[in-house]
Short mmCIF file of C-alpha atoms in Angstrom, two decimals:
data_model
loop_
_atom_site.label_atom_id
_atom_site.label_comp_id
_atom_site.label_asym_id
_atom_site.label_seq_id
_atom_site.Cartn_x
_atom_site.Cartn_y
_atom_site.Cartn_z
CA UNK A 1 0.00 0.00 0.00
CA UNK A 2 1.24 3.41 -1.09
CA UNK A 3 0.80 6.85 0.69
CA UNK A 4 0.13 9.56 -1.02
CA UNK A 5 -0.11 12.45 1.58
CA UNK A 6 -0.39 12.70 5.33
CA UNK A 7 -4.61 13.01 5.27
CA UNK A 8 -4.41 9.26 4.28
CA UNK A 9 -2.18 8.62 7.49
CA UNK A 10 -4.53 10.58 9.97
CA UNK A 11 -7.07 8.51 7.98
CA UNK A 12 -5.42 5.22 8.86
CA UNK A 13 -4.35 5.77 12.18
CA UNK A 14 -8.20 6.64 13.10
CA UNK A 15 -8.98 3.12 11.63
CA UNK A 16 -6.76 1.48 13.72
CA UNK A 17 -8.02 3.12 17.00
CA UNK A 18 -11.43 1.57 15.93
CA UNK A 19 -9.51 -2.10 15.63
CA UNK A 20 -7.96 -1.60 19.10
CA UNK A 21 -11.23 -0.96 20.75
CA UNK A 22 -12.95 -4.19 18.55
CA UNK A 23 -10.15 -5.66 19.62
CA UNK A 24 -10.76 -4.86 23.34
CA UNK A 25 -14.73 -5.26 23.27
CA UNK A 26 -14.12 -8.81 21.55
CA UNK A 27 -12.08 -10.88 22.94
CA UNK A 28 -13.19 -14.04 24.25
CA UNK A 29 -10.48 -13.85 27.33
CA UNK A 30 -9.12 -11.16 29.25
CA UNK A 31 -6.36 -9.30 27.88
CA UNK A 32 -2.87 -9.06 29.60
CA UNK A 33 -1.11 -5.79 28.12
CA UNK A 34 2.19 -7.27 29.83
CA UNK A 35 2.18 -10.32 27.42
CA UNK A 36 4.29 -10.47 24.07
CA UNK A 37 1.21 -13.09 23.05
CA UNK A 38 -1.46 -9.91 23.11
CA UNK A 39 0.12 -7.72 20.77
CA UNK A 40 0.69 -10.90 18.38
CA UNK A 41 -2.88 -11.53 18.93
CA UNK A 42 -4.07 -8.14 17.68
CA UNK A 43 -1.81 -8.44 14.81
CA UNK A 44 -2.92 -11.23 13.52
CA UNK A 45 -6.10 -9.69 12.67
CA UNK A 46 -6.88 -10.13 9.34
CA UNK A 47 -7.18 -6.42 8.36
CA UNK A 48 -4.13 -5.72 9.88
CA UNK A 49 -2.07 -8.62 8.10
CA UNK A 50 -3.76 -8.16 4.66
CA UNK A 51 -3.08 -4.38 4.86
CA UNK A 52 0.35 -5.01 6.25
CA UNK A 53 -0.71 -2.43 8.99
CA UNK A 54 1.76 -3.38 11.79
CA UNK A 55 4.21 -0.61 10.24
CA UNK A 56 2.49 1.99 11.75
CA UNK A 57 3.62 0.61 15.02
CA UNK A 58 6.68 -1.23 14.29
CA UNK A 59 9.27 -0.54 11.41
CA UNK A 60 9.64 -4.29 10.88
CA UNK A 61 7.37 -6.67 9.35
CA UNK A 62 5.66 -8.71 12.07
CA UNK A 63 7.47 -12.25 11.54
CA UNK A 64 6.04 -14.93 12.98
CA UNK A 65 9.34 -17.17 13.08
CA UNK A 66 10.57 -14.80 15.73
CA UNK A 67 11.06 -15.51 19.26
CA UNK A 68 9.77 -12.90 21.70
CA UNK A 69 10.22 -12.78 25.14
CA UNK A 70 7.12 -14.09 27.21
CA UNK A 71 6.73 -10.49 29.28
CA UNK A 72 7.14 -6.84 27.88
CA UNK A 73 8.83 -6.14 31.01
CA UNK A 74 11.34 -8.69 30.10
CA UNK A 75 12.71 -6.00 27.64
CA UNK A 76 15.61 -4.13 30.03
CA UNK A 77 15.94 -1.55 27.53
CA UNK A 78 14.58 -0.97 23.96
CA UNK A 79 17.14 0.00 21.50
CA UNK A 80 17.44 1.91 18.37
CA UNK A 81 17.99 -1.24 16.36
CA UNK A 82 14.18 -2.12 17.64
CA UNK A 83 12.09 0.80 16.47
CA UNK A 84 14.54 2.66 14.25
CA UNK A 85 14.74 1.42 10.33
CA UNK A 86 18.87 1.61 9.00
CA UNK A 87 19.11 4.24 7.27
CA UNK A 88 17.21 6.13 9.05
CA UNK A 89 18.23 8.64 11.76
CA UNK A 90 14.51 9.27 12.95
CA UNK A 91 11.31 6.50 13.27
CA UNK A 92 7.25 7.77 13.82
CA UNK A 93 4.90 5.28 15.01
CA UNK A 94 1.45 4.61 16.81
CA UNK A 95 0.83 4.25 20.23
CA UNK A 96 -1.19 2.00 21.03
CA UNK A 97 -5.29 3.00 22.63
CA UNK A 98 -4.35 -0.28 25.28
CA UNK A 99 -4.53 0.21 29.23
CA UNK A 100 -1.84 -0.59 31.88
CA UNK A 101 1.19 0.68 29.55
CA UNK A 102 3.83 -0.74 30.76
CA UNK A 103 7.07 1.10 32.18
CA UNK A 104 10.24 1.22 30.24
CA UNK A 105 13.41 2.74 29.01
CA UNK A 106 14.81 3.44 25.30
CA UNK A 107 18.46 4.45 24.34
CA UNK A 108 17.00 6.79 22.17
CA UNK A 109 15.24 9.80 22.55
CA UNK A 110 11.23 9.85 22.49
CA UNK A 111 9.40 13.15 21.04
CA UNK A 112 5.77 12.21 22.78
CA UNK A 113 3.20 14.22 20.16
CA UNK A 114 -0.26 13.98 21.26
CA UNK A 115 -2.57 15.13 18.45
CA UNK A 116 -6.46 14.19 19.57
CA UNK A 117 -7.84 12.77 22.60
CA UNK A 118 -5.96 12.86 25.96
CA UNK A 119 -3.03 10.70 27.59
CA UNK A 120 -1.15 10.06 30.54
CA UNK A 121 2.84 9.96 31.04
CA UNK A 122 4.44 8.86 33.92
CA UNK A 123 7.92 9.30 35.05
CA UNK A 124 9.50 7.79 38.28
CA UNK A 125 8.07 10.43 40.87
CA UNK A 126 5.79 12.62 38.34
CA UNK A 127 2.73 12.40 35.99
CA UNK A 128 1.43 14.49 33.29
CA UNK A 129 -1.82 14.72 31.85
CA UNK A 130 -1.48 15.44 28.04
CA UNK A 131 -4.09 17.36 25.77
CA UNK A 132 -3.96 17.60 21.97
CA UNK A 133 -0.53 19.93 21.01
CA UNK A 134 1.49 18.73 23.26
CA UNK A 135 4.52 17.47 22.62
CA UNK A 136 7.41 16.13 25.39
CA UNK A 137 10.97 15.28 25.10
CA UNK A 138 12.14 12.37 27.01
CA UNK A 139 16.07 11.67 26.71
CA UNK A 140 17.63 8.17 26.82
CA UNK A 141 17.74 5.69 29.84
CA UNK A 142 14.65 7.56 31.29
CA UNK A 143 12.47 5.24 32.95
CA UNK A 144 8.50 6.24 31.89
CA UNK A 145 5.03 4.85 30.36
CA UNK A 146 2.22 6.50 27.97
CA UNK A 147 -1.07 5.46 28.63
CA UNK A 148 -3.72 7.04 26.03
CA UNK A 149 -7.03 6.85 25.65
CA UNK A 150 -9.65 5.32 23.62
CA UNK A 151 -9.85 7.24 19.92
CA UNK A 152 -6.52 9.20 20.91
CA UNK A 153 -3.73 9.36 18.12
CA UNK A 154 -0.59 9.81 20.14
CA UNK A 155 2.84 8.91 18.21
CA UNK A 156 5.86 9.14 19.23
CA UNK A 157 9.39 10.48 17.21
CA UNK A 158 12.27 8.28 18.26
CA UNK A 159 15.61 10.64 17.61
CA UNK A 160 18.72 8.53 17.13
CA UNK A 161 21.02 9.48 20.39
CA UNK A 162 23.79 9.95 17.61
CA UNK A 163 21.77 12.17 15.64
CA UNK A 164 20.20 14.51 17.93
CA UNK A 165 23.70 15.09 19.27
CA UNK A 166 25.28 16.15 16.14
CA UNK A 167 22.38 18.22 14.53
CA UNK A 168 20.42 19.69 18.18
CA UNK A 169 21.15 23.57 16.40
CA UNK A 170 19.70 22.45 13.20
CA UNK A 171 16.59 20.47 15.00
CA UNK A 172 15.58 23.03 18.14
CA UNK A 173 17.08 26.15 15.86
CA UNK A 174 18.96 27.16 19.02
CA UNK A 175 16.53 27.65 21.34
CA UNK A 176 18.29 28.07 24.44
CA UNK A 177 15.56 26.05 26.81
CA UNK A 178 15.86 23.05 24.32
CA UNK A 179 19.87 23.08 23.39
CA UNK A 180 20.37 23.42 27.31
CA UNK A 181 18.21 20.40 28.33
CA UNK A 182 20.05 18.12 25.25
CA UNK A 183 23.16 19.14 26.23
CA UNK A 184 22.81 18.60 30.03
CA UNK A 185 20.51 15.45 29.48
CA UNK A 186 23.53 14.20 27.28
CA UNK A 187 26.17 14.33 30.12
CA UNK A 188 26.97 11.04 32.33
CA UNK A 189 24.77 10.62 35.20
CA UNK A 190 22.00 13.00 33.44
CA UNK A 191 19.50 13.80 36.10
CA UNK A 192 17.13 15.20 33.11
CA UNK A 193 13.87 13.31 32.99
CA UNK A 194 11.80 15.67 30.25
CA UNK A 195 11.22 18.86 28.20
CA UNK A 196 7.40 19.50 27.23
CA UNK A 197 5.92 21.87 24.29
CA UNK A 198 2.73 23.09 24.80
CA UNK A 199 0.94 23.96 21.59
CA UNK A 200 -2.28 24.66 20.18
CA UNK A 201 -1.54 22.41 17.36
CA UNK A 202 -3.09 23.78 14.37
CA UNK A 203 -3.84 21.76 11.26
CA UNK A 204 -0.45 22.51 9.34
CA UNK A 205 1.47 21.03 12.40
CA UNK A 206 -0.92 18.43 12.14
CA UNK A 207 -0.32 18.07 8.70
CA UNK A 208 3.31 18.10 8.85
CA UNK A 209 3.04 15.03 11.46
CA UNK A 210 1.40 13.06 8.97
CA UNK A 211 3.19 13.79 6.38
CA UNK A 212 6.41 12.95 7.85
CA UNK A 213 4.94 9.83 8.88
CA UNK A 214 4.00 8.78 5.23
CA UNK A 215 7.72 9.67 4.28
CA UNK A 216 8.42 6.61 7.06
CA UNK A 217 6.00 4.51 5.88
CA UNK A 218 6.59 4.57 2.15
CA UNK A 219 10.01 4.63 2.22
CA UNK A 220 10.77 5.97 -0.82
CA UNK A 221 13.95 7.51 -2.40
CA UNK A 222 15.53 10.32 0.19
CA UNK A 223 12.63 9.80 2.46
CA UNK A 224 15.36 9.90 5.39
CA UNK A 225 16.60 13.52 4.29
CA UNK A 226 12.90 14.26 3.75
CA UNK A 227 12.23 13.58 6.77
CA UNK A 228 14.58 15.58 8.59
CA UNK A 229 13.26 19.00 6.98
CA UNK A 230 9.61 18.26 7.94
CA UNK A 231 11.54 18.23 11.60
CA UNK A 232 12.99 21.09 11.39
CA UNK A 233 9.85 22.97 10.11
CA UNK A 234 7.63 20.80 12.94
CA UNK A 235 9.82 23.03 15.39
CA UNK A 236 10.28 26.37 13.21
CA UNK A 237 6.24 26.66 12.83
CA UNK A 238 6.29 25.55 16.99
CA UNK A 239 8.82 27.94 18.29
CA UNK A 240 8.14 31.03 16.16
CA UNK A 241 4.07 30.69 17.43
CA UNK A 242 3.68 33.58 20.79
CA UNK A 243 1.17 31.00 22.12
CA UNK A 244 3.93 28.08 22.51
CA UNK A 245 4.83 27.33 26.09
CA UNK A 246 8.23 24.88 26.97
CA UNK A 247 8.89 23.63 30.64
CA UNK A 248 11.75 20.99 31.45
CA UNK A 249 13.35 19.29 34.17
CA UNK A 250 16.10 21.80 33.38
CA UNK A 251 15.64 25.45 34.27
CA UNK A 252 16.84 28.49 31.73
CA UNK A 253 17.74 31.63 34.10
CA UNK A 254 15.70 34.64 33.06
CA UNK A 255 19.42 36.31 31.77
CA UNK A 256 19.65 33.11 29.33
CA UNK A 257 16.17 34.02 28.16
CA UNK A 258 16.69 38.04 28.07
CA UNK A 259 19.86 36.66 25.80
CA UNK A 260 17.75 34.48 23.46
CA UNK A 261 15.57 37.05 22.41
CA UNK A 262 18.08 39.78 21.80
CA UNK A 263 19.87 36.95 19.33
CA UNK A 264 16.45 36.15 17.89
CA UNK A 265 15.87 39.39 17.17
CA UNK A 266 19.60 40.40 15.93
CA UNK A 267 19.92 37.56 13.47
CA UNK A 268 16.87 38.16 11.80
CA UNK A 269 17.72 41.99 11.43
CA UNK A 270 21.39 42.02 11.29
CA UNK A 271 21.36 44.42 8.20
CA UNK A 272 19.93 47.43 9.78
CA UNK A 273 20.08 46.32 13.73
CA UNK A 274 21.56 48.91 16.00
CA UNK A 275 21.63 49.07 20.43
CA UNK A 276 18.60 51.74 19.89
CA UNK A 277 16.83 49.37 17.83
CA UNK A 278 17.15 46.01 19.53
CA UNK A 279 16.45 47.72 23.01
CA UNK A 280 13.19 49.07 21.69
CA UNK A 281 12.54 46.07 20.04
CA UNK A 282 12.55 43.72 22.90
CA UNK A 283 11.18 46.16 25.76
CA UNK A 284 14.90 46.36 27.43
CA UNK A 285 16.76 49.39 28.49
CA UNK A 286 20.49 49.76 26.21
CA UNK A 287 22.33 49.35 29.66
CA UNK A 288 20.33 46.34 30.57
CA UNK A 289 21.32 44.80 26.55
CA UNK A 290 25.09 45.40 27.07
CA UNK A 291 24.90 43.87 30.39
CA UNK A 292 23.54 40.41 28.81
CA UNK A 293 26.07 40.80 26.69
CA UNK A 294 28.72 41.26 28.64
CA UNK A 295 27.30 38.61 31.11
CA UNK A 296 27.03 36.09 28.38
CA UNK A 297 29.96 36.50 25.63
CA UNK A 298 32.42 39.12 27.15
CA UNK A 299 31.57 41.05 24.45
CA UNK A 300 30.25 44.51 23.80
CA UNK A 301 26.71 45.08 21.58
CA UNK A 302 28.99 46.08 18.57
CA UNK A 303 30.78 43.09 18.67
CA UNK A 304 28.33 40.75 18.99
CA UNK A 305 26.41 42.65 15.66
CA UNK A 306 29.74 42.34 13.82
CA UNK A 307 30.06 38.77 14.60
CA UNK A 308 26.55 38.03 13.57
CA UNK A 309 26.78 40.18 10.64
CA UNK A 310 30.78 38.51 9.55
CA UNK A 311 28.67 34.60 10.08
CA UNK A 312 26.15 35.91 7.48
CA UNK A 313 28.74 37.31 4.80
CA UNK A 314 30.59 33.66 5.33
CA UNK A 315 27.42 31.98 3.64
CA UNK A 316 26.76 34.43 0.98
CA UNK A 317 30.59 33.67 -0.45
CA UNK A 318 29.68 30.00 0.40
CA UNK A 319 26.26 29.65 -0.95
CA UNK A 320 26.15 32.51 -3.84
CA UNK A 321 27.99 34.32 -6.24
CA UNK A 322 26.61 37.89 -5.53
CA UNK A 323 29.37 40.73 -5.54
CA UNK A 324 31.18 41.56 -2.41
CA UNK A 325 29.52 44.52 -3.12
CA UNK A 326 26.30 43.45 -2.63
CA UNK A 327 27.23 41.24 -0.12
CA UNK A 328 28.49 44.05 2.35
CA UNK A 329 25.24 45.91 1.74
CA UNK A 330 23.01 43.27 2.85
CA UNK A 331 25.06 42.18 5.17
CA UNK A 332 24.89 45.90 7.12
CA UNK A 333 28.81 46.94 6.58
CA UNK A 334 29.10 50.65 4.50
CA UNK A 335 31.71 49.27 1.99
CA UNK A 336 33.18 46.25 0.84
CA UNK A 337 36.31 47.82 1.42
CA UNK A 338 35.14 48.11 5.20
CA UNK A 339 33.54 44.49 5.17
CA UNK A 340 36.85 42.88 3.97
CA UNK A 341 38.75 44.28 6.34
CA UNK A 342 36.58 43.42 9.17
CA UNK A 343 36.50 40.03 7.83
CA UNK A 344 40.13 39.25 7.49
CA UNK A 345 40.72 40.24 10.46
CA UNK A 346 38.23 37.20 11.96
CA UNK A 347 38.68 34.61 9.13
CA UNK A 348 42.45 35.16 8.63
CA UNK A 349 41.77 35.66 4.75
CA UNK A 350 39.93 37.73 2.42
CA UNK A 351 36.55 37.01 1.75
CA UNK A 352 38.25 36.21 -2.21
CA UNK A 353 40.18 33.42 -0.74
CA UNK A 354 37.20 32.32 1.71
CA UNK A 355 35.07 31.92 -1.12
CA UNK A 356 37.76 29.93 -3.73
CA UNK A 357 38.73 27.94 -0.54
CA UNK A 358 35.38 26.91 0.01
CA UNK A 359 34.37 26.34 -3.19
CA UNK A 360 37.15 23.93 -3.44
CA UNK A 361 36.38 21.98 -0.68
CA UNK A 362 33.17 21.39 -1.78
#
């Protein structure tokens, strides 16, 4: 079976809440939700075999010549090799609508997205009630359970340890709240248990779930890559909303988050930024914005603008062949003259040999 868009995933997954509850209503013997033998049971249903519908929970084909442990609990961890395809740095499946979830740990990292109906997570001395748009973080050997309700779609995004390392700018676009809590929940002896996203979840988030959840079904040519854009746009169209709301087991000081949004502010207007500007802009006095700063880099206002501005000019020679011309006027400098002095003095070449040099390693 073939997926064409994400519509014919939410379409799917709604189906397969109604099989779960059949499946509950009409059994002939009580169900044990601890037992491997209950999930095989459910699988063997015939719409789910003739539809090959276990994907959306597993990214193997359900084979029946291999040995499972008797218990879930049996499992001492569950590994990326379990849930996430090669290939692949990221999985999506489908919770499943069954009571008494039972406790466990991953070496991966689970993004928890509840889209309709309600759930609850527990941790090892907290709970959470969920409601549609939210979405929480829970980092590697973290002990927990999701229990969701009847008709809920909850899925969950398992994030290859190795991967959200490496690319944690590109995926959380720097937020300080959410680089701070994968950094810290990174270190040995973590004592980070979670990060949650409240949202209001409107349908394009929606949408871009399910789309990036047919890109992991189908499979198909640069799905992986695919799928790592529809992540990073998940979070763009998450962060950039007013209404968004993040709390963690990891606290951001209120200096970190004064910082944030004078950064936020002065890499989106680097070209015609100045103190007066970005003070007005984010309701700060100029004495209070040099003191961040200073608190945070070492750095004076100026510098931190030239910086910013110097990063920007580095990808226009790396990514374009406009003039250094044009370059140093959208990049806020008065001259190229000015711009490639400024910038040989931080690159330890001229923006000339920057460009050639990169072009040639490339």
């Amino acid at each position: 079976m073939k997926l064409t868009n994400g519509e014919q995933v939410y379409h799917i997954l709604q189906n397969l809440n109604m099989l779960e509850i059949s499946y509950l209503e009409y059994s002939r013997s009580k169900k044990d939700f601890v037992r491997f033998n209950t999930y095989v049971e459910y699988f063997n249903n015939y719409v789910i075999r003739s539809h090959n519908l276990s994907r959306f929970y597993f990214p193997f084909p359900q084979d029946p010549n291999i040995k499972v442990p008797q218990f879930v609990s049996d499992l001492e961890e569950i590994t990326e090799h379990d849930t996430i395809l090669p290939g692949y740095d990221l999985a999506v499946s489908k919770n499943f609508n069954f009571p008494s979830s039972v406790r466990h740990k991953c070496n991966y990292f689970s993004l928890i997205c509840l889209i309709e109906g309600r759930a609850l997570l527990e941790l090892d001395t907290e709970s959470f009630n969920l409601h549609p748009g939210d979405f929480y973080l829970i980092p590697p050997s973290v002990y927990y359970s999701i229990t969701s309700e009847q008709e809920s779609i909850c899925v969950f995004l398992d994030l290859r340890r190795s991967f959200v390392a490496s690319a944690c700018s590109d995926i959380f676009l720097e937020d300080a709240t959410l680089t701070r809590f994968v950094h810290q929940s990174l270190e040995p002896d973590s004592s980070m248990t979670y990060l949650a996203i409240h949202t209001c979840i409107p349908d394009l988030t929606k949408e871009l779930l399910m789309d990036l959840y047919a890109e992991y079904i189908n499979q198909d040519k640069y799905s992986s890559h695919v799928m790592k854009h529809y992540l990073s746009l998940l979070f763009a169209r998450i962060l950039r909303d007013p209404g968004t709301k993040i709390e963690s087991s990891v606290k951001v000081s209120r200096i970190d988050r004064h910082y944030q949004q004078l950064l936020d502010y002065l890499k989106q207007n680097y070209r015609t930024a100045d103190l007066s500007a970005a003070a007005s802009e984010i309701h700060f006095s100029r004495q209070y914005v040099c003191r961040i700063i200073r608190e945070k880099t070492g750095d004076t206002f100026n510098t931190l603008l030239k910086n910013i501005r110097l990063e920007m000019v580095a990808k226009y020679l790396t990514d374009t062949d406009l003039s250094q011309e044009n370059i140093a006027w959208m990049c806020g400098f008065s001259a190229a003259s000015h711009m490639s002095r400024i910038f040989k003095e931080r690159y330890n070449c001229t923006p000339s040999a920057y460009r050639r040099e990169q072009r040639q390693t490339d």
